[in-house]
Amino acid sequence: KEQSVVPDKKYISSQESPAKKSKKGKTTDFAYLLERKSFRMMRKYYKEKFEFDIEDPDYKKKLPKMSAEEINTLVSEFMQKELGQILLCLLTESDYNRIRDALKTIIFCDRHKKKEDISEGLDFVPLRNVLHKYNTRNLIEFLSDASNSFLYTHFFLKDGKKSANEQSDNDAGKLLSRMRHLMKESLNYLPSEINEIFE
């Protein structure tokens, strides 16, 4: 039985309006659409940065046959460069592994239907829900995993403004405002010692 997710009252009260639904059941509320876009931008950021750091020109050809250990090594090397040694030193081994798996989920989300060793044990549903079925319940489910909140906050602080300004189809100011709102919500799910660094 699926575990129910209790919506965060603080988050719900901060919403401008409930999400509206089109005839096809898709969310049309502007703020919600901007928030969904924020997560799509996050995914694009990590995927492109990870692939840019890979030195092997045949990486994509080898990917389907890579073992979990091989991909873990590549993602760990990327974490060292992207997140910084000081921040990583604050993480327990368990936290480190969870963030590594969350990164793998983000980077390889488009391979969720493929039965490959690199995606063994990964749960793509929470991420895919905020990318394609965005609503408050799915947002809370995604952010309640501290690893996801950690990665979103890092993305926003490091690249949020630049990414928002690159989106020609949206008002950069409004998009950045919703991205910042999500970052503040993400901080609610982070341990105090990590939260203090970001704040």
XYZ file of C-alpha atoms in Angstrom:
199
model
C 0.000 0.000 0.000
C 1.390 3.399 -0.997
C 2.419 5.537 1.950
C 0.398 8.737 2.103
C 2.231 12.039 2.024
C 0.951 14.719 4.398
C 1.137 18.122 2.644
C 3.223 20.749 4.386
C 0.795 23.417 5.701
C 3.365 26.148 5.386
C 3.865 25.331 1.749
C 0.175 25.093 0.907
C -0.644 28.390 2.603
C 2.023 30.095 0.516
C 0.472 29.096 -2.784
C -1.142 31.853 -4.818
C -4.011 29.630 -5.909
C -4.843 25.948 -6.338
C -3.658 24.343 -9.536
C -6.186 24.600 -12.317
C -6.878 21.682 -14.622
C -7.451 21.702 -18.356
C -9.973 19.386 -19.993
C -7.211 16.814 -20.373
C -6.421 17.022 -16.660
C -3.120 18.866 -17.067
C -2.077 21.630 -14.692
C -2.523 25.075 -16.221
C -1.952 27.351 -13.204
C 0.943 29.627 -14.183
C 2.857 29.362 -10.899
C 2.666 25.573 -10.996
C 3.891 25.503 -14.588
C 6.874 27.655 -13.653
C 7.696 25.368 -10.720
C 7.497 22.303 -12.941
C 9.816 24.049 -15.372
C 12.230 24.704 -12.508
C 12.652 20.970 -11.915
C 13.096 20.349 -15.629
C 15.847 22.953 -15.642
C 17.454 21.263 -12.635
C 17.495 17.953 -14.438
C 18.981 19.532 -17.581
C 21.667 21.230 -15.499
C 22.904 18.065 -13.783
C 22.642 15.863 -16.867
C 24.592 18.273 -19.061
C 27.232 19.011 -16.425
C 27.750 15.302 -15.778
C 28.088 14.427 -19.467
C 30.432 17.376 -20.045
C 32.781 16.074 -17.332
C 32.990 12.586 -18.820
C 36.329 12.284 -20.601
C 35.593 9.014 -22.405
C 34.319 9.855 -25.944
C 32.616 6.431 -26.118
C 30.764 6.909 -22.827
C 27.254 6.858 -24.335
C 28.004 3.691 -26.298
C 29.303 1.959 -23.179
C 26.531 3.196 -20.883
C 23.974 0.397 -21.510
C 26.540 -2.242 -20.494
C 28.099 -0.408 -17.553
C 27.902 -1.999 -14.124
C 26.460 -0.231 -11.093
C 29.979 0.015 -9.651
C 31.320 1.703 -12.791
C 28.568 4.306 -12.902
C 28.868 4.916 -9.147
C 32.535 5.767 -9.667
C 31.719 8.254 -12.423
C 28.930 9.902 -10.426
C 31.125 10.084 -7.304
C 33.863 11.827 -9.303
C 31.269 14.292 -10.582
C 30.029 14.917 -7.026
C 33.538 15.812 -5.893
C 33.815 18.437 -8.633
C 30.268 19.760 -8.462
C 29.487 19.795 -4.750
C 32.904 20.540 -3.336
C 35.079 18.649 -0.896
C 34.131 20.778 2.135
C 30.410 20.121 1.694
C 30.932 16.417 1.061
C 32.986 16.121 4.258
C 29.872 17.050 6.249
C 27.887 14.111 4.870
C 27.692 10.716 6.516
C 28.402 7.714 4.311
C 24.680 6.979 4.195
C 23.834 10.561 3.180
C 26.564 10.499 0.549
C 25.177 7.315 -0.998
C 21.628 8.707 -1.009
C 22.721 11.889 -2.774
C 24.703 9.838 -5.271
C 21.618 7.725 -6.029
C 19.446 10.852 -6.291
C 21.916 12.249 -8.811
C 21.808 9.013 -10.783
C 18.020 9.239 -10.822
C 18.176 12.780 -12.199
C 20.892 12.099 -14.765
C 19.433 8.834 -16.075
C 15.737 9.691 -15.769
C 15.220 9.251 -19.509
C 16.402 5.633 -19.198
C 13.795 4.669 -16.592
C 12.220 1.998 -18.804
C 15.492 0.333 -19.719
C 16.529 -2.679 -17.685
C 20.143 -1.710 -17.118
C 22.527 -2.261 -14.228
C 23.108 1.492 -13.865
C 19.498 2.048 -12.770
C 19.215 -0.936 -10.434
C 17.453 0.022 -7.210
C 16.575 3.554 -8.359
C 13.059 4.915 -7.933
C 12.303 7.297 -10.803
C 8.656 7.882 -9.880
C 8.979 10.919 -7.530
C 11.195 12.763 -10.006
C 9.075 11.907 -13.020
C 5.988 13.046 -11.140
C 7.340 16.581 -10.634
C 8.523 16.643 -14.241
C 5.304 15.390 -15.828
C 2.474 15.211 -13.237
C 3.120 18.297 -11.163
C 0.915 18.974 -8.142
C 1.404 19.786 -4.448
C 1.313 16.147 -3.328
C 4.019 15.114 -5.790
C 6.094 18.159 -4.905
C 6.039 17.319 -1.192
C 6.869 13.680 -1.915
C 9.884 14.728 -3.974
C 11.230 17.361 -1.570
C 10.647 15.233 1.534
C 13.651 13.194 0.401
C 16.436 15.400 1.749
C 18.736 14.310 -1.073
C 16.391 15.843 -3.639
C 16.032 19.040 -1.588
C 19.813 19.215 -1.274
C 20.343 18.881 -5.037
C 17.631 21.377 -5.941
C 19.016 23.955 -3.483
C 22.542 23.514 -4.840
C 21.287 23.906 -8.420
C 19.352 27.066 -7.598
C 22.179 28.764 -5.722
C 24.797 27.871 -8.300
C 22.908 28.289 -11.565
C 19.347 29.459 -10.869
C 19.578 33.048 -12.099
C 21.582 32.107 -15.189
C 19.166 29.302 -16.076
C 16.114 31.545 -15.593
C 17.546 34.251 -17.843
C 18.171 31.688 -20.589
C 14.462 30.767 -20.791
C 13.199 32.994 -23.595
C 9.634 31.642 -23.407
C 9.061 32.831 -19.815
C 9.347 36.023 -17.786
C 12.747 35.528 -16.126
C 11.724 37.488 -13.034
C 8.593 35.422 -12.379
C 10.417 32.182 -13.098
C 13.255 33.097 -10.762
C 10.735 34.015 -8.062
C 9.119 30.548 -8.223
C 12.545 28.892 -8.302
C 13.531 30.810 -5.166
C 10.252 29.794 -3.513
C 11.055 26.126 -4.170
C 14.544 26.597 -2.771
C 13.128 28.003 0.471
C 10.772 25.035 0.712
C 13.680 22.669 0.086
C 15.581 24.110 3.045
C 12.786 22.915 5.347
C 13.760 19.296 4.619
C 17.520 19.618 5.115
C 19.431 18.756 8.312
C 20.364 21.860 10.301
C 24.118 21.539 9.689
C 23.570 21.485 5.893
C 20.858 24.130 6.041
C 23.215 26.557 7.764
C 25.725 26.316 4.904
C 23.140 27.158 2.254
C 21.607 29.978 4.302
